PDB file of C-alpha atoms in Angstrom:
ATOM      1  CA  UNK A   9     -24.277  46.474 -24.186  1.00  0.00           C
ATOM      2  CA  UNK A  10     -24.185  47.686 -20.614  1.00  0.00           C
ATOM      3  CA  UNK A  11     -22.215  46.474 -18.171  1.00  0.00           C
ATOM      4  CA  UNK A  12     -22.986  45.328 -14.405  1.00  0.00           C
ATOM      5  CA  UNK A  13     -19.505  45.049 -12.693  1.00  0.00           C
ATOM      6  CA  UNK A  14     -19.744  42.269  -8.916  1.00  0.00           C
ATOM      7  CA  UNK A  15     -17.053  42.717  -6.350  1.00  0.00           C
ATOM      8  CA  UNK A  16     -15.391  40.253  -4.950  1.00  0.00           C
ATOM      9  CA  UNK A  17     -15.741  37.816  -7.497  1.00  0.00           C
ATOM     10  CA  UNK A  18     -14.288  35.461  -4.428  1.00  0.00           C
ATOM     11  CA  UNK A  19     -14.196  35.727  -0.798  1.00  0.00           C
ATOM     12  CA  UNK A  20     -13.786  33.094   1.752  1.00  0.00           C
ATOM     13  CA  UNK A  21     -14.295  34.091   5.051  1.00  0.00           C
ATOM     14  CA  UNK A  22     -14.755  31.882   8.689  1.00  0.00           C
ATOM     15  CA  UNK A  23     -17.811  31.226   9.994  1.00  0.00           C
ATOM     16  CA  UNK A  24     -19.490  34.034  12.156  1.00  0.00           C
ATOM     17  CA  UNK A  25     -18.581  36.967   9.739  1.00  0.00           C
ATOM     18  CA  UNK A  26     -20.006  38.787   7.825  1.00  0.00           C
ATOM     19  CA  UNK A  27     -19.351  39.376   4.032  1.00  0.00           C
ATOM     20  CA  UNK A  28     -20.145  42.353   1.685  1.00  0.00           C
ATOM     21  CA  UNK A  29     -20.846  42.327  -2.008  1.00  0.00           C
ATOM     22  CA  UNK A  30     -21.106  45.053  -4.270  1.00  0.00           C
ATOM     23  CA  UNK A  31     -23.073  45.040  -7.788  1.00  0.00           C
ATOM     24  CA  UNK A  32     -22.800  48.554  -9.826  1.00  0.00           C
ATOM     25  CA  UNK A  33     -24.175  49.262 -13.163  1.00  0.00           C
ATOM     26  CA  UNK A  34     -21.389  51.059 -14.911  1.00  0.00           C
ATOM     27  CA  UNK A  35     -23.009  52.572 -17.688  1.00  0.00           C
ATOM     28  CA  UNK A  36     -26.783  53.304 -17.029  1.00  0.00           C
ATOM     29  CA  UNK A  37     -28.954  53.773 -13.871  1.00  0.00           C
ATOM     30  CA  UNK A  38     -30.959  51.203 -12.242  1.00  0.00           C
ATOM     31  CA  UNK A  39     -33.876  51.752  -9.639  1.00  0.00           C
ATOM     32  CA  UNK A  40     -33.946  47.963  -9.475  1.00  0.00           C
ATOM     33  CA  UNK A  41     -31.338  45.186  -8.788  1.00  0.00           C
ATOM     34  CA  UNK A  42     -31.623  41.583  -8.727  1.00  0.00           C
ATOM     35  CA  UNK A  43     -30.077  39.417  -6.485  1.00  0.00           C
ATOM     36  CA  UNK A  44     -29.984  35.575  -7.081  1.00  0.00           C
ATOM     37  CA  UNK A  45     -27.832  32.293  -5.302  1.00  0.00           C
ATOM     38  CA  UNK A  46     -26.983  29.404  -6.860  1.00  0.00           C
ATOM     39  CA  UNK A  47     -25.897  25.980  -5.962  1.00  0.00           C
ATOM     40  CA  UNK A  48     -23.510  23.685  -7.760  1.00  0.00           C
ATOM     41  CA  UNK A  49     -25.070  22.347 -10.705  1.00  0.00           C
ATOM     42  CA  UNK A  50     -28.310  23.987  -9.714  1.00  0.00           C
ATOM     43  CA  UNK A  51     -30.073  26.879 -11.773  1.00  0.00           C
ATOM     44  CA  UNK A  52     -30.151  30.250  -9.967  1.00  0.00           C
ATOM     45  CA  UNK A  53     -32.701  31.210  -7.467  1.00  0.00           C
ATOM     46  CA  UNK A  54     -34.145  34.665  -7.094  1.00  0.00           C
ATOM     47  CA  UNK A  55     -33.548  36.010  -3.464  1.00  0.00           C
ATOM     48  CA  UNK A  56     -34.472  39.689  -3.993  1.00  0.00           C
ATOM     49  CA  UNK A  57     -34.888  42.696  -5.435  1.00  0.00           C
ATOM     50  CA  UNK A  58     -33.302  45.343  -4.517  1.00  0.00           C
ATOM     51  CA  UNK A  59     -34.883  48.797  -4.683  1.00  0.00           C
ATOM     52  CA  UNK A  60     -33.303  52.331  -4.759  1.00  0.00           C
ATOM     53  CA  UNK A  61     -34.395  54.435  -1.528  1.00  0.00           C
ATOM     54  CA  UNK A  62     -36.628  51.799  -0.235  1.00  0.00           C
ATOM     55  CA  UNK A  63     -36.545  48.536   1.381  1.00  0.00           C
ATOM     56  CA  UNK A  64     -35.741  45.321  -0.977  1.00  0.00           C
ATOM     57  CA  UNK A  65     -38.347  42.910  -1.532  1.00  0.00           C
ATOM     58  CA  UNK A  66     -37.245  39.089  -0.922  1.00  0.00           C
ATOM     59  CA  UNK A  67     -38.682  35.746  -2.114  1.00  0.00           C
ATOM     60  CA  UNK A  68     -40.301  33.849   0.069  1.00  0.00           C
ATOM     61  CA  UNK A  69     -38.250  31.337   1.900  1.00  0.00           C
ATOM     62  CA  UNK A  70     -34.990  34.012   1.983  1.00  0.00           C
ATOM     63  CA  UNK A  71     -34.469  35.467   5.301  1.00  0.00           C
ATOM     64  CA  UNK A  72     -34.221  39.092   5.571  1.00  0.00           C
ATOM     65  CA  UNK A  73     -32.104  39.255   8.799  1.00  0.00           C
ATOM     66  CA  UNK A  74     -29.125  36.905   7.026  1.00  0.00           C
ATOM     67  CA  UNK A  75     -28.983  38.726   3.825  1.00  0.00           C
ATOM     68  CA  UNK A  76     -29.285  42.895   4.192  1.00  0.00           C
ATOM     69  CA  UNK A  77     -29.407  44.284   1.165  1.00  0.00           C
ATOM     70  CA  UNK A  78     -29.007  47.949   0.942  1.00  0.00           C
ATOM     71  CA  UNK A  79     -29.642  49.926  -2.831  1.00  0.00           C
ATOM     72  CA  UNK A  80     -28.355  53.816  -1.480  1.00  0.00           C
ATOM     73  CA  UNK A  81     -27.503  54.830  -5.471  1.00  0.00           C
ATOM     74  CA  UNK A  82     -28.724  54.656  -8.891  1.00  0.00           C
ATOM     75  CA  UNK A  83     -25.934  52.503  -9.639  1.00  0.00           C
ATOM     76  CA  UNK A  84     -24.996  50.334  -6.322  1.00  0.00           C
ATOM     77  CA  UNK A  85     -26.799  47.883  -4.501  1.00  0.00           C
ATOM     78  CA  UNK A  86     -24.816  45.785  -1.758  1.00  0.00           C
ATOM     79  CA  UNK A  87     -25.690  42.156  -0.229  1.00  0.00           C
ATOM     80  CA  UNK A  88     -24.135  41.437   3.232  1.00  0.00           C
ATOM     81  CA  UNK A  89     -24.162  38.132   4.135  1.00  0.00           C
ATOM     82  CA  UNK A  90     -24.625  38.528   7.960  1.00  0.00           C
ATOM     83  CA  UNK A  91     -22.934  35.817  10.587  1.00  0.00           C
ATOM     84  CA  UNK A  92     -22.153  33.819   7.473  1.00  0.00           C
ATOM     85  CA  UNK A  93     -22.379  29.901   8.097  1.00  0.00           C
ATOM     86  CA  UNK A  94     -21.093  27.411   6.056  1.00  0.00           C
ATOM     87  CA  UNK A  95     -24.359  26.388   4.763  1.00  0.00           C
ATOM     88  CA  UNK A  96     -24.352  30.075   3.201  1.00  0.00           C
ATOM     89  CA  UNK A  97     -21.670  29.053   0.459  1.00  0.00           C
ATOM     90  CA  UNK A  98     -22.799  29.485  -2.799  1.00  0.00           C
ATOM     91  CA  UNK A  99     -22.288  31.657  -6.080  1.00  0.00           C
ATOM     92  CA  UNK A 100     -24.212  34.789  -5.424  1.00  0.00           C
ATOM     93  CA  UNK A 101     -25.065  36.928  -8.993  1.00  0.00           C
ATOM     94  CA  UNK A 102     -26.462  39.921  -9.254  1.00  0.00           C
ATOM     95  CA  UNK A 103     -28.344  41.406 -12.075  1.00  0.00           C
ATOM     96  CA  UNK A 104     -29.442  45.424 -12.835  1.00  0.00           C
ATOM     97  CA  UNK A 105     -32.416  45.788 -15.800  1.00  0.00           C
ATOM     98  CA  UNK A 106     -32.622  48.309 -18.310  1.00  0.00           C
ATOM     99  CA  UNK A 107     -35.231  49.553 -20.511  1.00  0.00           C
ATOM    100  CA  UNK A 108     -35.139  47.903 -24.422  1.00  0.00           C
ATOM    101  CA  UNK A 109     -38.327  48.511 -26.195  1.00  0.00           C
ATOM    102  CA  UNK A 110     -41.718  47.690 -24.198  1.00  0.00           C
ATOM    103  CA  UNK A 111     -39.885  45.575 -21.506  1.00  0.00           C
ATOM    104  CA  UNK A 112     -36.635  45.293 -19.273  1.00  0.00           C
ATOM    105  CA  UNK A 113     -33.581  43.295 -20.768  1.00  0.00           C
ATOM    106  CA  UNK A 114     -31.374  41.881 -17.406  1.00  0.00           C
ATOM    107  CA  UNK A 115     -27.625  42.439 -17.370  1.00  0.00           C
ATOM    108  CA  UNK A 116     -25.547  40.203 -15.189  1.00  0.00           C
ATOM    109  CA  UNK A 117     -22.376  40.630 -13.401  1.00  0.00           C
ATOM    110  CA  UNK A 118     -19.756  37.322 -13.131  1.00  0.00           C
ATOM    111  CA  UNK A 119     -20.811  36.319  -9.814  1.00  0.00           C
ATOM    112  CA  UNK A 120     -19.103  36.259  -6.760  1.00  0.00           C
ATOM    113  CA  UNK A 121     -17.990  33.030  -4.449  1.00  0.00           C
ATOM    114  CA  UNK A 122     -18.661  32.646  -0.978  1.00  0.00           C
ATOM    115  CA  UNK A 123     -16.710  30.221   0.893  1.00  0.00           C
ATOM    116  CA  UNK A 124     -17.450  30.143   4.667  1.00  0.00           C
ATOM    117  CA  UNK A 125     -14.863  27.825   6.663  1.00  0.00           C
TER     118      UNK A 125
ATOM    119  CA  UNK B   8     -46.605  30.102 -10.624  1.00  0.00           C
ATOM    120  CA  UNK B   9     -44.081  30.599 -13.984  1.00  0.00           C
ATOM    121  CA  UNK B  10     -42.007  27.248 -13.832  1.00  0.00           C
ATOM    122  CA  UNK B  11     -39.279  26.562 -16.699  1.00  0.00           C
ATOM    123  CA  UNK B  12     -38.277  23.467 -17.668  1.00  0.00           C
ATOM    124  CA  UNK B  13     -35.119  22.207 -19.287  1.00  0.00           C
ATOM    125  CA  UNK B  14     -34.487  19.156 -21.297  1.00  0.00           C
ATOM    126  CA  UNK B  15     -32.377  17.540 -21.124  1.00  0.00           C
ATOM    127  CA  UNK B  16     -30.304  18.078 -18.319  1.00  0.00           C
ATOM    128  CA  UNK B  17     -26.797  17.165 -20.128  1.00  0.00           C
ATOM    129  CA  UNK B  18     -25.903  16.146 -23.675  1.00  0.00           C
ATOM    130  CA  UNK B  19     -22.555  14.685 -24.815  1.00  0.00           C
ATOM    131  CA  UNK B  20     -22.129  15.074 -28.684  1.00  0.00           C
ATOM    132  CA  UNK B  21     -18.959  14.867 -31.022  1.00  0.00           C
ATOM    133  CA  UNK B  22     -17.532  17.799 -32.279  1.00  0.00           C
ATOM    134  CA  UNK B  23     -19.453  19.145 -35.578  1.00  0.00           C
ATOM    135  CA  UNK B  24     -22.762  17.987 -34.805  1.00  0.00           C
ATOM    136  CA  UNK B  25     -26.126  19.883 -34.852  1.00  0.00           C
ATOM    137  CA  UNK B  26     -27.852  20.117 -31.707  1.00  0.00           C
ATOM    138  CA  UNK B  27     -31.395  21.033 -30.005  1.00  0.00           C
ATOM    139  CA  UNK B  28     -31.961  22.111 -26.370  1.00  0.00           C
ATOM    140  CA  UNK B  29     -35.246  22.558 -25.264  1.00  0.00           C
ATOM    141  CA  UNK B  30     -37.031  24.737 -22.549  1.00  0.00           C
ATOM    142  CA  UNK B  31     -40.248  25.063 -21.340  1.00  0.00           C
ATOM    143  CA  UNK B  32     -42.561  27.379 -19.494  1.00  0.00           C
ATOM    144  CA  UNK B  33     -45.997  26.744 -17.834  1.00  0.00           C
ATOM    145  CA  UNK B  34     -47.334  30.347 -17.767  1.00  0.00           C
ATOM    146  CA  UNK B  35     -47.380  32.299 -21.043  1.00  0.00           C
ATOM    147  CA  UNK B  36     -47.714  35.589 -19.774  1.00  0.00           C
ATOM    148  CA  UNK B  37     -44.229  36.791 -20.655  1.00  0.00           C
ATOM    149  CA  UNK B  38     -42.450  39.425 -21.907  1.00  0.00           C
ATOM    150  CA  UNK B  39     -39.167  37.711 -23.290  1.00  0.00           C
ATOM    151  CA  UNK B  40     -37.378  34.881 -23.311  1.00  0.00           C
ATOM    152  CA  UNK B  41     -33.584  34.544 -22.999  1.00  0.00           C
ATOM    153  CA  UNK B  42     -30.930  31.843 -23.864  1.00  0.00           C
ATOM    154  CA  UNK B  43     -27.223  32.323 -21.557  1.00  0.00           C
ATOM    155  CA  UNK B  44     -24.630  30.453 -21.249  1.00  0.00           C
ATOM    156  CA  UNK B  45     -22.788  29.852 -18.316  1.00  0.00           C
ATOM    157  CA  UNK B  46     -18.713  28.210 -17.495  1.00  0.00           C
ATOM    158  CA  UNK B  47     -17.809  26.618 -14.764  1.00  0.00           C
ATOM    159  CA  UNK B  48     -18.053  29.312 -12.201  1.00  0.00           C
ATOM    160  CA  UNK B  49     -18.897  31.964 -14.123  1.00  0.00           C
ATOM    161  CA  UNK B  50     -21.170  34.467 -14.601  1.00  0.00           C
ATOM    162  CA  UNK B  51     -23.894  34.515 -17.354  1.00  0.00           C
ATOM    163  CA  UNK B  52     -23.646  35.849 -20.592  1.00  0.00           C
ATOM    164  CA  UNK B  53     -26.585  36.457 -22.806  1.00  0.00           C
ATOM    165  CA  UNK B  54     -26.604  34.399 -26.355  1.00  0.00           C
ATOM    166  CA  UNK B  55     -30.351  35.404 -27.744  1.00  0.00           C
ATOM    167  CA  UNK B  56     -33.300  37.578 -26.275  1.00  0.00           C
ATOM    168  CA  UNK B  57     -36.616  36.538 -28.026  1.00  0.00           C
ATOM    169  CA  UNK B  58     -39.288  39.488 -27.393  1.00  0.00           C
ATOM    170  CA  UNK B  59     -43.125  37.901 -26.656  1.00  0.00           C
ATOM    171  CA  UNK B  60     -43.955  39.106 -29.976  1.00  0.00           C
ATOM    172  CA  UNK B  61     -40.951  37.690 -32.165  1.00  0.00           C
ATOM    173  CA  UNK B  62     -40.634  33.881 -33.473  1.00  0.00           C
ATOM    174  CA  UNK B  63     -37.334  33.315 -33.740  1.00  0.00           C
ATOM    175  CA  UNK B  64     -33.530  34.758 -33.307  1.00  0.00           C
ATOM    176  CA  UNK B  65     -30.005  34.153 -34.731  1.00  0.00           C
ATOM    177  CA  UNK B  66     -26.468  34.967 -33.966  1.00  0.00           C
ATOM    178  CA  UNK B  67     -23.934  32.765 -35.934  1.00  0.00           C
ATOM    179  CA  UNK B  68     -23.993  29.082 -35.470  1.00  0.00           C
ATOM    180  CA  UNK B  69     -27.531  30.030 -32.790  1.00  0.00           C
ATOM    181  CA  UNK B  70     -31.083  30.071 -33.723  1.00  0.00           C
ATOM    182  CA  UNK B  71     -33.592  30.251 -30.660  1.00  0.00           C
ATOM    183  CA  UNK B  72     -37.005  29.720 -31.171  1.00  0.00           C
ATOM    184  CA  UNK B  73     -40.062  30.779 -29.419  1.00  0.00           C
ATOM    185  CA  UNK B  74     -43.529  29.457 -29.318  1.00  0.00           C
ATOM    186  CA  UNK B  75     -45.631  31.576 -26.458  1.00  0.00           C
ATOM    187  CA  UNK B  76     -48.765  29.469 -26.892  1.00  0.00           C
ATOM    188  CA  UNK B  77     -47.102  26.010 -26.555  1.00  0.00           C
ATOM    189  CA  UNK B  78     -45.046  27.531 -24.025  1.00  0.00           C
ATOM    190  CA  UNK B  79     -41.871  26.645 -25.728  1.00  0.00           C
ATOM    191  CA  UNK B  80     -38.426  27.667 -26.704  1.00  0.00           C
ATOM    192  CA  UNK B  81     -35.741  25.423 -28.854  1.00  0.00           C
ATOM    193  CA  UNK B  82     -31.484  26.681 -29.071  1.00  0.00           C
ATOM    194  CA  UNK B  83     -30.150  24.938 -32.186  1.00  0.00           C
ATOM    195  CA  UNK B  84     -26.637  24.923 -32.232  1.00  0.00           C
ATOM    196  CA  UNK B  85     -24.996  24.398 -35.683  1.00  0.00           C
ATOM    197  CA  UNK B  86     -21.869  22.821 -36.098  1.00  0.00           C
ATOM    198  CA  UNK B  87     -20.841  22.110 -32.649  1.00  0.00           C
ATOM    199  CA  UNK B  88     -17.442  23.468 -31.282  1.00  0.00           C
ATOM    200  CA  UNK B  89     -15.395  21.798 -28.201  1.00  0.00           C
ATOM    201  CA  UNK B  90     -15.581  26.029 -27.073  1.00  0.00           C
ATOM    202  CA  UNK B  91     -19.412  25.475 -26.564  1.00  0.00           C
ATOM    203  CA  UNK B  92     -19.166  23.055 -23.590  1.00  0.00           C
ATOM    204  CA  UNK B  93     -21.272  24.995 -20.986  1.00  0.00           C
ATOM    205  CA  UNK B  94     -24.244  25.149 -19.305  1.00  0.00           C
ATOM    206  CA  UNK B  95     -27.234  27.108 -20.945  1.00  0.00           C
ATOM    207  CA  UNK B  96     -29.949  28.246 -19.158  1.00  0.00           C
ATOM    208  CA  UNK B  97     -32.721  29.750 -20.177  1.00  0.00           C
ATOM    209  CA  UNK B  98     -35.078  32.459 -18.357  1.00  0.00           C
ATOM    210  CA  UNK B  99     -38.467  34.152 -18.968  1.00  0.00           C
ATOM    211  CA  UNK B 100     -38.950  37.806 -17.987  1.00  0.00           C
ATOM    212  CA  UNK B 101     -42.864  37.952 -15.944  1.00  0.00           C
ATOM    213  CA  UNK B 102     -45.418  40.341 -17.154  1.00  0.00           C
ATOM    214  CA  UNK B 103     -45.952  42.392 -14.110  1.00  0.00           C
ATOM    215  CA  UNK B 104     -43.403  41.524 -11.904  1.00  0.00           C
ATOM    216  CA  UNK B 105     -40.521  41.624 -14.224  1.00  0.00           C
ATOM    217  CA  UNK B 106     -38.545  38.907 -12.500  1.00  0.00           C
ATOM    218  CA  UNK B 107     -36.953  36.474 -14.456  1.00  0.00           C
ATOM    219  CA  UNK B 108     -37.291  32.634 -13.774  1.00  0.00           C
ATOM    220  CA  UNK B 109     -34.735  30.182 -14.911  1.00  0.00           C
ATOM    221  CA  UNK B 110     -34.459  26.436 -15.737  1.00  0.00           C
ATOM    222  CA  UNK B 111     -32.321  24.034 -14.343  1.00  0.00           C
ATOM    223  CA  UNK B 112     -29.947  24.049 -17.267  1.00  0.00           C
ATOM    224  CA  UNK B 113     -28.420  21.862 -20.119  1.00  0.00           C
ATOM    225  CA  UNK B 114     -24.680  20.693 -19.132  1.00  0.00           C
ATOM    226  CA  UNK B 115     -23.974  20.385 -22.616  1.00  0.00           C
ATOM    227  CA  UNK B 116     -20.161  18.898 -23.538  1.00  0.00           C
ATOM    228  CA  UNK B 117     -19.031  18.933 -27.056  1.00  0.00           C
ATOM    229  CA  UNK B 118     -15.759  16.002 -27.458  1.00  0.00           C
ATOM    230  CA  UNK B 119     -13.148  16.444 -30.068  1.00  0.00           C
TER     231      UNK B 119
END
């Protein structure tokens, strides 16, 4: 199957920074990424979708100025977690489709942890 | 608005049991429906992938079901294993938009 690789899988950082994380599709090409949070022992929310060469579209409620999300490649799309707090803590997962018969089949990478002291 | 359902939220079985977990979905405009499993702080990785058009899948000791018009979905899991303690979620792909909405999950814990 193909393979979505997430760096870091876990970063803490202090409060007022700003994180990076990276989600690549190793073996196929993705116009579209997924991005999603989740809270302990909560499901996992859509924030946005990330779009190659264009701006990402986010869910309502997610604010645009905290998380950038930039998709430059086929196979990269990066969430930065601006002037983290520690309300921003959370598993973040990203996900990159590819085509299986008439519709998309989602591929996830293992997540990354945010700690924010 | 697509909303998924899981029930129930956590099960607690002995070892070697046969099990159900159920999920929901209010809008049956979909184009798949997918079972994952999830450890503790983990990623997700996929179990089954029912396409709109198919009834039913298996892999090994898993059989998902799907019934679009009831707007439901059943994982059996045969003979339960102390390895399948997890949390399994599952998701519908939306006609149109393509996003995929989860449920809340099924903490499910399997004791020796």
């Amino acid at each position: 199957g193909a393979v979505v690789s997430q760096h870091p899988s876990w970063v803490i950082c202090k409060s007022g920074t700003s994180v990076k994380i990276e989600c690549r599709s190793l073996d196929f090409q993705a116009t579209t990424m997924f991005w999603y949070r989740q809270f302990p022992k909560q499901s996992l929310m859509l924030m946005a979708t990330s779009n190659e060469g264009s701006k990402a579209t986010y869910e309502q409620g997610v604010e645009k100025d905290k998380f950038l999300i930039n998709h430059a490649s086929l196979t990269l799309s990066t969430l930065t977690v601006t002037s983290a707090h520690p309300e921003d803590s959370s598993f973040y997962i990203c996900s990159a489709p590819t085509l299986r018969g008439v519709a998309d089949i989602q591929y996830f990478g293992a997540g990354t942890r945010l700690s924010v002291l | 608005k697509q909303e998924v359902t899981q029930i129930p939220a956590a099960l607690s079985v002995p070892e070697g049991e046969n099990l159900v977990l159920n999920c929901s979905f209010t809008d049956s405009a979909i184009y798949n429906l997918q079972w994952f499993r999830q450890d503790p702080g983990k990623g997700l990785t996929s179990l089954l992938l029912i396409q709109s058009s198919q009834r039913e899948q298996t892999s090994g000791r898993l059989n998902a079901s799907l019934d679009k018009s009831s707007g439901r979905s059943t994982l059996y899991i045969a003979a339960s294993q102390p390895g399948d303690s997890a949390t399994y979620l599952c998701a519908v792909l939306i006609q149109g938009a393509q996003k995929l909405v989860f449920g809340q999950g099924t903490r499910l814990t399997i004791n020796p």
